[in-house]
């Protein structure tokens, strides 16, 4: 399978715990995005990497959230001291830079986080 | 700031009929990109079609076409000959030329009746 993969697919945690999600983009894609989607809403942009550089962060990304893409391949999204309001689907997407800014973003299956 | 608006929370359509899902956008960027994604109950986001605001012709991909009206800042998705498998959430999204992120609308839940 050469699509975007995310791990884990589901995560249940207690409030106050730290969680980390992983995203593996399509191998030739140098752009990687994280989005958050709550029930009944469209995805909201969180952050974006081009290769290993984090080029943009949404104000939705509080100090408890951190994302990395150390080698320009896979990325991790960590949430520290989770709160019930963090419960959502976390989506990762990747795209190629070739051809300009409007390249199709390919999405992974998402990680559904439930904070008890 | 850019904004995507979808005003139809839900729609019911008879199988084999055509359906139009509405989307309007607001941006000061003259070179804006519009996307449509489908999200079935399984949760995956599936890319359907793309249109640049500078494109002269409306985009088509199989049964999907984009009715793009630049003056009205609308980019409606048309699905011809709807099928039961078309039942899903549909999201309109847009992106400015100065940024790589895309902004999503609130979505339209499409239900196809047999």
PDB file of C-alpha atoms in Angstrom:
ATOM      1  CA  UNK A   1       0.000   0.000   0.000  1.00  0.00           C
ATOM      2  CA  UNK A   2       1.533   3.301  -1.068  1.00  0.00           C
ATOM      3  CA  UNK A   3      -0.994   5.641   0.555  1.00  0.00           C
ATOM      4  CA  UNK A   4      -0.692   7.788   3.663  1.00  0.00           C
ATOM      5  CA  UNK A   5      -0.693   5.696   6.830  1.00  0.00           C
ATOM      6  CA  UNK A   6      -1.381   6.723  10.405  1.00  0.00           C
ATOM      7  CA  UNK A   7      -0.807   4.936  13.660  1.00  0.00           C
ATOM      8  CA  UNK A   8      -2.631   4.225  15.871  1.00  0.00           C
ATOM      9  CA  UNK A   9      -6.082   4.278  14.306  1.00  0.00           C
ATOM     10  CA  UNK A  10      -7.746   4.693  17.684  1.00  0.00           C
ATOM     11  CA  UNK A  11      -6.449   5.970  21.006  1.00  0.00           C
ATOM     12  CA  UNK A  12      -8.307   6.158  24.294  1.00  0.00           C
ATOM     13  CA  UNK A  13      -6.541   7.980  27.085  1.00  0.00           C
ATOM     14  CA  UNK A  14      -7.258   9.554  30.427  1.00  0.00           C
ATOM     15  CA  UNK A  15      -7.241  13.296  30.887  1.00  0.00           C
ATOM     16  CA  UNK A  16      -3.766  14.570  31.703  1.00  0.00           C
ATOM     17  CA  UNK A  17      -1.887  11.838  29.848  1.00  0.00           C
ATOM     18  CA  UNK A  18       0.425  12.473  26.891  1.00  0.00           C
ATOM     19  CA  UNK A  19      -0.267  10.890  23.515  1.00  0.00           C
ATOM     20  CA  UNK A  20       1.771  10.657  20.319  1.00  0.00           C
ATOM     21  CA  UNK A  21       0.515   9.930  16.821  1.00  0.00           C
ATOM     22  CA  UNK A  22       2.551   8.949  13.798  1.00  0.00           C
ATOM     23  CA  UNK A  23       2.008   9.716  10.114  1.00  0.00           C
ATOM     24  CA  UNK A  24       3.858   8.140   7.197  1.00  0.00           C
ATOM     25  CA  UNK A  25       3.264  10.150   4.006  1.00  0.00           C
ATOM     26  CA  UNK A  26       3.454   8.935   0.445  1.00  0.00           C
ATOM     27  CA  UNK A  27       7.154   8.399  -0.076  1.00  0.00           C
ATOM     28  CA  UNK A  28       7.779  10.946  -2.822  1.00  0.00           C
ATOM     29  CA  UNK A  29       5.729  13.697  -1.164  1.00  0.00           C
ATOM     30  CA  UNK A  30       7.727  16.440   0.519  1.00  0.00           C
ATOM     31  CA  UNK A  31       4.741  18.264   2.043  1.00  0.00           C
ATOM     32  CA  UNK A  32       2.934  16.971   5.117  1.00  0.00           C
ATOM     33  CA  UNK A  33      -0.079  18.419   6.903  1.00  0.00           C
ATOM     34  CA  UNK A  34      -1.918  17.749  10.145  1.00  0.00           C
ATOM     35  CA  UNK A  35      -5.626  18.519  10.532  1.00  0.00           C
ATOM     36  CA  UNK A  36      -8.123  18.009  13.339  1.00  0.00           C
ATOM     37  CA  UNK A  37     -11.738  17.083  12.692  1.00  0.00           C
ATOM     38  CA  UNK A  38     -14.478  17.117  15.309  1.00  0.00           C
ATOM     39  CA  UNK A  39     -17.842  15.455  14.839  1.00  0.00           C
ATOM     40  CA  UNK A  40     -19.985  17.103  12.193  1.00  0.00           C
ATOM     41  CA  UNK A  41     -17.318  19.588  11.146  1.00  0.00           C
ATOM     42  CA  UNK A  42     -14.820  19.891   8.356  1.00  0.00           C
ATOM     43  CA  UNK A  43     -11.125  19.333   9.047  1.00  0.00           C
ATOM     44  CA  UNK A  44      -9.262  22.261  10.616  1.00  0.00           C
ATOM     45  CA  UNK A  45      -5.670  22.954   9.678  1.00  0.00           C
ATOM     46  CA  UNK A  46      -3.117  22.488  12.459  1.00  0.00           C
ATOM     47  CA  UNK A  47       0.346  22.586  10.921  1.00  0.00           C
ATOM     48  CA  UNK A  48       2.340  22.020   7.749  1.00  0.00           C
ATOM     49  CA  UNK A  49       5.823  20.752   6.920  1.00  0.00           C
ATOM     50  CA  UNK A  50       7.850  21.084   3.790  1.00  0.00           C
ATOM     51  CA  UNK A  51      10.545  18.438   4.101  1.00  0.00           C
ATOM     52  CA  UNK A  52      11.713  18.726   7.727  1.00  0.00           C
ATOM     53  CA  UNK A  53      10.807  22.393   8.127  1.00  0.00           C
ATOM     54  CA  UNK A  54       7.612  23.305   9.950  1.00  0.00           C
ATOM     55  CA  UNK A  55       6.456  26.273   7.881  1.00  0.00           C
ATOM     56  CA  UNK A  56       3.093  27.110   9.385  1.00  0.00           C
ATOM     57  CA  UNK A  57       1.234  26.519  12.629  1.00  0.00           C
ATOM     58  CA  UNK A  58      -2.388  27.327  13.322  1.00  0.00           C
ATOM     59  CA  UNK A  59      -3.329  29.253  16.428  1.00  0.00           C
ATOM     60  CA  UNK A  60      -5.370  26.126  17.224  1.00  0.00           C
ATOM     61  CA  UNK A  61      -2.064  24.454  18.003  1.00  0.00           C
ATOM     62  CA  UNK A  62      -1.649  25.358  21.667  1.00  0.00           C
ATOM     63  CA  UNK A  63       1.562  24.947  23.641  1.00  0.00           C
ATOM     64  CA  UNK A  64       0.450  21.433  24.556  1.00  0.00           C
ATOM     65  CA  UNK A  65       0.718  20.369  20.920  1.00  0.00           C
ATOM     66  CA  UNK A  66       3.990  19.737  19.152  1.00  0.00           C
ATOM     67  CA  UNK A  67       4.727  18.250  15.761  1.00  0.00           C
ATOM     68  CA  UNK A  68       7.985  17.059  14.281  1.00  0.00           C
ATOM     69  CA  UNK A  69       9.262  15.709  11.021  1.00  0.00           C
ATOM     70  CA  UNK A  70      12.921  15.147  11.829  1.00  0.00           C
ATOM     71  CA  UNK A  71      14.129  13.505   8.632  1.00  0.00           C
ATOM     72  CA  UNK A  72      11.584  14.890   6.228  1.00  0.00           C
ATOM     73  CA  UNK A  73       9.770  11.572   6.022  1.00  0.00           C
ATOM     74  CA  UNK A  74       7.374  10.475   8.787  1.00  0.00           C
ATOM     75  CA  UNK A  75       5.909  12.958  11.249  1.00  0.00           C
ATOM     76  CA  UNK A  76       4.733  12.766  14.848  1.00  0.00           C
ATOM     77  CA  UNK A  77       2.100  14.837  16.604  1.00  0.00           C
ATOM     78  CA  UNK A  78       2.280  14.893  20.388  1.00  0.00           C
ATOM     79  CA  UNK A  79      -0.366  16.203  22.728  1.00  0.00           C
ATOM     80  CA  UNK A  80       0.721  16.775  26.308  1.00  0.00           C
ATOM     81  CA  UNK A  81      -1.623  16.865  29.302  1.00  0.00           C
ATOM     82  CA  UNK A  82      -4.620  15.883  27.203  1.00  0.00           C
ATOM     83  CA  UNK A  83      -7.987  17.499  27.845  1.00  0.00           C
ATOM     84  CA  UNK A  84     -11.464  16.251  26.974  1.00  0.00           C
ATOM     85  CA  UNK A  85     -11.685  18.963  24.344  1.00  0.00           C
ATOM     86  CA  UNK A  86      -8.819  17.295  22.484  1.00  0.00           C
ATOM     87  CA  UNK A  87     -11.106  14.389  21.567  1.00  0.00           C
ATOM     88  CA  UNK A  88     -11.268  14.415  17.769  1.00  0.00           C
ATOM     89  CA  UNK A  89     -10.068  12.725  14.607  1.00  0.00           C
ATOM     90  CA  UNK A  90      -6.505  13.743  13.755  1.00  0.00           C
ATOM     91  CA  UNK A  91      -5.875  13.582  10.032  1.00  0.00           C
ATOM     92  CA  UNK A  92      -2.570  13.607   8.227  1.00  0.00           C
ATOM     93  CA  UNK A  93      -2.198  14.474   4.557  1.00  0.00           C
ATOM     94  CA  UNK A  94       0.682  14.718   2.116  1.00  0.00           C
ATOM     95  CA  UNK A  95       1.256  16.309  -1.248  1.00  0.00           C
ATOM     96  CA  UNK A  96       3.960  16.887  -3.790  1.00  0.00           C
ATOM     97  CA  UNK A  97       5.440  20.330  -4.315  1.00  0.00           C
ATOM     98  CA  UNK A  98       5.804  19.746  -8.036  1.00  0.00           C
ATOM     99  CA  UNK A  99       3.379  21.756 -10.110  1.00  0.00           C
ATOM    100  CA  UNK A 100       2.712  24.614  -7.727  1.00  0.00           C
ATOM    101  CA  UNK A 101       0.681  25.193  -4.557  1.00  0.00           C
ATOM    102  CA  UNK A 102      -2.513  23.492  -5.614  1.00  0.00           C
ATOM    103  CA  UNK A 103      -1.496  19.904  -5.583  1.00  0.00           C
ATOM    104  CA  UNK A 104      -4.035  17.423  -4.331  1.00  0.00           C
ATOM    105  CA  UNK A 105      -3.588  16.470  -0.707  1.00  0.00           C
ATOM    106  CA  UNK A 106      -3.846  12.751  -0.032  1.00  0.00           C
ATOM    107  CA  UNK A 107      -5.276  11.954   3.362  1.00  0.00           C
ATOM    108  CA  UNK A 108      -4.558   9.109   5.722  1.00  0.00           C
ATOM    109  CA  UNK A 109      -7.276   7.165   7.561  1.00  0.00           C
ATOM    110  CA  UNK A 110      -6.891   9.308  10.683  1.00  0.00           C
ATOM    111  CA  UNK A 111      -6.320   8.661  14.366  1.00  0.00           C
ATOM    112  CA  UNK A 112      -9.428   8.934  16.505  1.00  0.00           C
ATOM    113  CA  UNK A 113      -8.557  10.242  19.975  1.00  0.00           C
ATOM    114  CA  UNK A 114     -10.922   9.864  22.910  1.00  0.00           C
ATOM    115  CA  UNK A 115      -9.969  11.578  26.153  1.00  0.00           C
ATOM    116  CA  UNK A 116     -11.881  10.279  29.174  1.00  0.00           C
TER     117      UNK A 116
ATOM    118  CA  UNK B   1      -9.001  35.815   5.682  1.00  0.00           C
ATOM    119  CA  UNK B   2     -10.282  33.115   3.375  1.00  0.00           C
ATOM    120  CA  UNK B   3     -13.578  31.372   4.042  1.00  0.00           C
ATOM    121  CA  UNK B   4     -15.485  28.442   2.556  1.00  0.00           C
ATOM    122  CA  UNK B   5     -19.259  28.246   3.003  1.00  0.00           C
ATOM    123  CA  UNK B   6     -21.479  25.238   2.428  1.00  0.00           C
ATOM    124  CA  UNK B   7     -25.110  26.083   3.173  1.00  0.00           C
ATOM    125  CA  UNK B   8     -26.681  22.630   2.760  1.00  0.00           C
ATOM    126  CA  UNK B   9     -26.206  20.530   5.909  1.00  0.00           C
ATOM    127  CA  UNK B  10     -27.979  17.565   4.326  1.00  0.00           C
ATOM    128  CA  UNK B  11     -29.547  16.476   1.047  1.00  0.00           C
ATOM    129  CA  UNK B  12     -31.648  13.513  -0.057  1.00  0.00           C
ATOM    130  CA  UNK B  13     -31.591  12.487  -3.719  1.00  0.00           C
ATOM    131  CA  UNK B  14     -33.187   9.647  -5.635  1.00  0.00           C
ATOM    132  CA  UNK B  15     -30.767   7.155  -7.175  1.00  0.00           C
ATOM    133  CA  UNK B  16     -29.768   7.952 -10.779  1.00  0.00           C
ATOM    134  CA  UNK B  17     -30.710  11.615 -10.427  1.00  0.00           C
ATOM    135  CA  UNK B  18     -28.143  14.412 -10.700  1.00  0.00           C
ATOM    136  CA  UNK B  19     -27.317  16.442  -7.606  1.00  0.00           C
ATOM    137  CA  UNK B  20     -25.659  19.811  -7.073  1.00  0.00           C
ATOM    138  CA  UNK B  21     -23.799  20.581  -3.849  1.00  0.00           C
ATOM    139  CA  UNK B  22     -23.283  24.280  -3.192  1.00  0.00           C
ATOM    140  CA  UNK B  23     -20.048  25.982  -2.184  1.00  0.00           C
ATOM    141  CA  UNK B  24     -19.085  29.636  -2.043  1.00  0.00           C
ATOM    142  CA  UNK B  25     -15.709  31.054  -1.196  1.00  0.00           C
ATOM    143  CA  UNK B  26     -14.404  34.366   0.048  1.00  0.00           C
ATOM    144  CA  UNK B  27     -10.840  35.451  -0.598  1.00  0.00           C
ATOM    145  CA  UNK B  28      -8.903  38.393  -1.934  1.00  0.00           C
ATOM    146  CA  UNK B  29      -6.495  36.061  -3.738  1.00  0.00           C
ATOM    147  CA  UNK B  30      -7.116  36.230  -7.498  1.00  0.00           C
ATOM    148  CA  UNK B  31      -5.475  32.821  -7.931  1.00  0.00           C
ATOM    149  CA  UNK B  32      -7.485  30.586  -5.640  1.00  0.00           C
ATOM    150  CA  UNK B  33      -7.733  26.806  -5.747  1.00  0.00           C
ATOM    151  CA  UNK B  34     -10.978  24.957  -5.047  1.00  0.00           C
ATOM    152  CA  UNK B  35     -11.187  21.278  -4.065  1.00  0.00           C
ATOM    153  CA  UNK B  36     -13.944  18.800  -3.312  1.00  0.00           C
ATOM    154  CA  UNK B  37     -13.461  15.826  -1.014  1.00  0.00           C
ATOM    155  CA  UNK B  38     -15.774  12.914  -0.166  1.00  0.00           C
ATOM    156  CA  UNK B  39     -15.788  11.391   3.305  1.00  0.00           C
ATOM    157  CA  UNK B  40     -17.709   8.113   3.632  1.00  0.00           C
ATOM    158  CA  UNK B  41     -18.718   6.728   7.005  1.00  0.00           C
ATOM    159  CA  UNK B  42     -15.365   4.936   7.163  1.00  0.00           C
ATOM    160  CA  UNK B  43     -13.772   8.354   7.735  1.00  0.00           C
ATOM    161  CA  UNK B  44     -11.224   8.556   4.915  1.00  0.00           C
ATOM    162  CA  UNK B  45     -11.045  11.777   2.917  1.00  0.00           C
ATOM    163  CA  UNK B  46     -11.175  11.042  -0.807  1.00  0.00           C
ATOM    164  CA  UNK B  47     -10.144  13.710  -3.315  1.00  0.00           C
ATOM    165  CA  UNK B  48     -12.721  14.183  -6.058  1.00  0.00           C
ATOM    166  CA  UNK B  49     -11.941  17.212  -8.187  1.00  0.00           C
ATOM    167  CA  UNK B  50      -9.957  20.461  -8.350  1.00  0.00           C
ATOM    168  CA  UNK B  51     -10.509  23.817 -10.070  1.00  0.00           C
ATOM    169  CA  UNK B  52      -8.267  26.861 -10.156  1.00  0.00           C
ATOM    170  CA  UNK B  53     -10.009  30.220 -10.136  1.00  0.00           C
ATOM    171  CA  UNK B  54      -7.957  31.156 -13.174  1.00  0.00           C
ATOM    172  CA  UNK B  55      -9.046  28.095 -15.200  1.00  0.00           C
ATOM    173  CA  UNK B  56     -11.185  28.952 -18.193  1.00  0.00           C
ATOM    174  CA  UNK B  57     -13.102  25.682 -18.358  1.00  0.00           C
ATOM    175  CA  UNK B  58     -15.007  23.864 -15.643  1.00  0.00           C
ATOM    176  CA  UNK B  59     -13.233  20.784 -14.345  1.00  0.00           C
ATOM    177  CA  UNK B  60     -14.698  17.320 -14.892  1.00  0.00           C
ATOM    178  CA  UNK B  61     -13.700  13.933 -13.467  1.00  0.00           C
ATOM    179  CA  UNK B  62     -15.960  11.103 -14.536  1.00  0.00           C
ATOM    180  CA  UNK B  63     -19.392  11.687 -12.977  1.00  0.00           C
ATOM    181  CA  UNK B  64     -18.102  14.721 -11.075  1.00  0.00           C
ATOM    182  CA  UNK B  65     -18.022  18.210 -12.530  1.00  0.00           C
ATOM    183  CA  UNK B  66     -17.470  21.623 -11.049  1.00  0.00           C
ATOM    184  CA  UNK B  67     -19.885  24.433 -11.882  1.00  0.00           C
ATOM    185  CA  UNK B  68     -17.494  27.306 -11.285  1.00  0.00           C
ATOM    186  CA  UNK B  69     -18.790  30.878 -11.409  1.00  0.00           C
ATOM    187  CA  UNK B  70     -15.987  33.296 -10.601  1.00  0.00           C
ATOM    188  CA  UNK B  71     -18.151  36.418 -10.445  1.00  0.00           C
ATOM    189  CA  UNK B  72     -20.357  34.782  -7.818  1.00  0.00           C
ATOM    190  CA  UNK B  73     -17.384  33.113  -6.111  1.00  0.00           C
ATOM    191  CA  UNK B  74     -19.141  29.777  -6.249  1.00  0.00           C
ATOM    192  CA  UNK B  75     -17.739  26.319  -6.991  1.00  0.00           C
ATOM    193  CA  UNK B  76     -20.650  23.915  -6.917  1.00  0.00           C
ATOM    194  CA  UNK B  77     -20.085  20.172  -7.309  1.00  0.00           C
ATOM    195  CA  UNK B  78     -22.374  18.339  -9.713  1.00  0.00           C
ATOM    196  CA  UNK B  79     -22.703  14.564  -9.462  1.00  0.00           C
ATOM    197  CA  UNK B  80     -24.439  13.003 -12.428  1.00  0.00           C
ATOM    198  CA  UNK B  81     -26.379   9.725 -12.301  1.00  0.00           C
ATOM    199  CA  UNK B  82     -26.057   9.364  -8.531  1.00  0.00           C
ATOM    200  CA  UNK B  83     -25.376   5.936  -7.060  1.00  0.00           C
ATOM    201  CA  UNK B  84     -26.025   4.465  -3.619  1.00  0.00           C
ATOM    202  CA  UNK B  85     -22.279   4.537  -3.000  1.00  0.00           C
ATOM    203  CA  UNK B  86     -22.314   8.317  -3.332  1.00  0.00           C
ATOM    204  CA  UNK B  87     -23.912   8.578   0.113  1.00  0.00           C
ATOM    205  CA  UNK B  88     -21.302  10.377   2.220  1.00  0.00           C
ATOM    206  CA  UNK B  89     -20.193  13.744   3.589  1.00  0.00           C
ATOM    207  CA  UNK B  90     -18.894  16.109   0.941  1.00  0.00           C
ATOM    208  CA  UNK B  91     -16.475  18.891   1.778  1.00  0.00           C
ATOM    209  CA  UNK B  92     -15.562  21.890  -0.312  1.00  0.00           C
ATOM    210  CA  UNK B  93     -12.095  23.288   0.382  1.00  0.00           C
ATOM    211  CA  UNK B  94      -9.987  26.157  -0.865  1.00  0.00           C
ATOM    212  CA  UNK B  95      -6.394  27.306  -0.839  1.00  0.00           C
ATOM    213  CA  UNK B  96      -4.628  30.602  -1.505  1.00  0.00           C
ATOM    214  CA  UNK B  97      -1.601  30.791  -3.761  1.00  0.00           C
ATOM    215  CA  UNK B  98       0.538  32.193  -0.909  1.00  0.00           C
ATOM    216  CA  UNK B  99      -0.056  29.204   1.352  1.00  0.00           C
ATOM    217  CA  UNK B 100      -0.189  25.456   1.070  1.00  0.00           C
ATOM    218  CA  UNK B 101      -2.874  24.788   3.665  1.00  0.00           C
ATOM    219  CA  UNK B 102      -6.466  24.373   2.553  1.00  0.00           C
ATOM    220  CA  UNK B 103      -9.548  25.523   4.414  1.00  0.00           C
ATOM    221  CA  UNK B 104     -12.603  23.272   4.565  1.00  0.00           C
ATOM    222  CA  UNK B 105     -16.275  24.105   4.657  1.00  0.00           C
ATOM    223  CA  UNK B 106     -18.647  22.526   7.158  1.00  0.00           C
ATOM    224  CA  UNK B 107     -19.745  19.840   4.713  1.00  0.00           C
ATOM    225  CA  UNK B 108     -22.958  18.500   3.173  1.00  0.00           C
ATOM    226  CA  UNK B 109     -24.279  15.062   4.057  1.00  0.00           C
ATOM    227  CA  UNK B 110     -25.626  13.476   0.881  1.00  0.00           C
ATOM    228  CA  UNK B 111     -27.991  10.532   1.133  1.00  0.00           C
ATOM    229  CA  UNK B 112     -28.999   8.601  -1.982  1.00  0.00           C
ATOM    230  CA  UNK B 113     -32.387   6.873  -1.860  1.00  0.00           C
ATOM    231  CA  UNK B 114     -32.869   3.599  -3.802  1.00  0.00           C
TER     232      UNK B 114
END
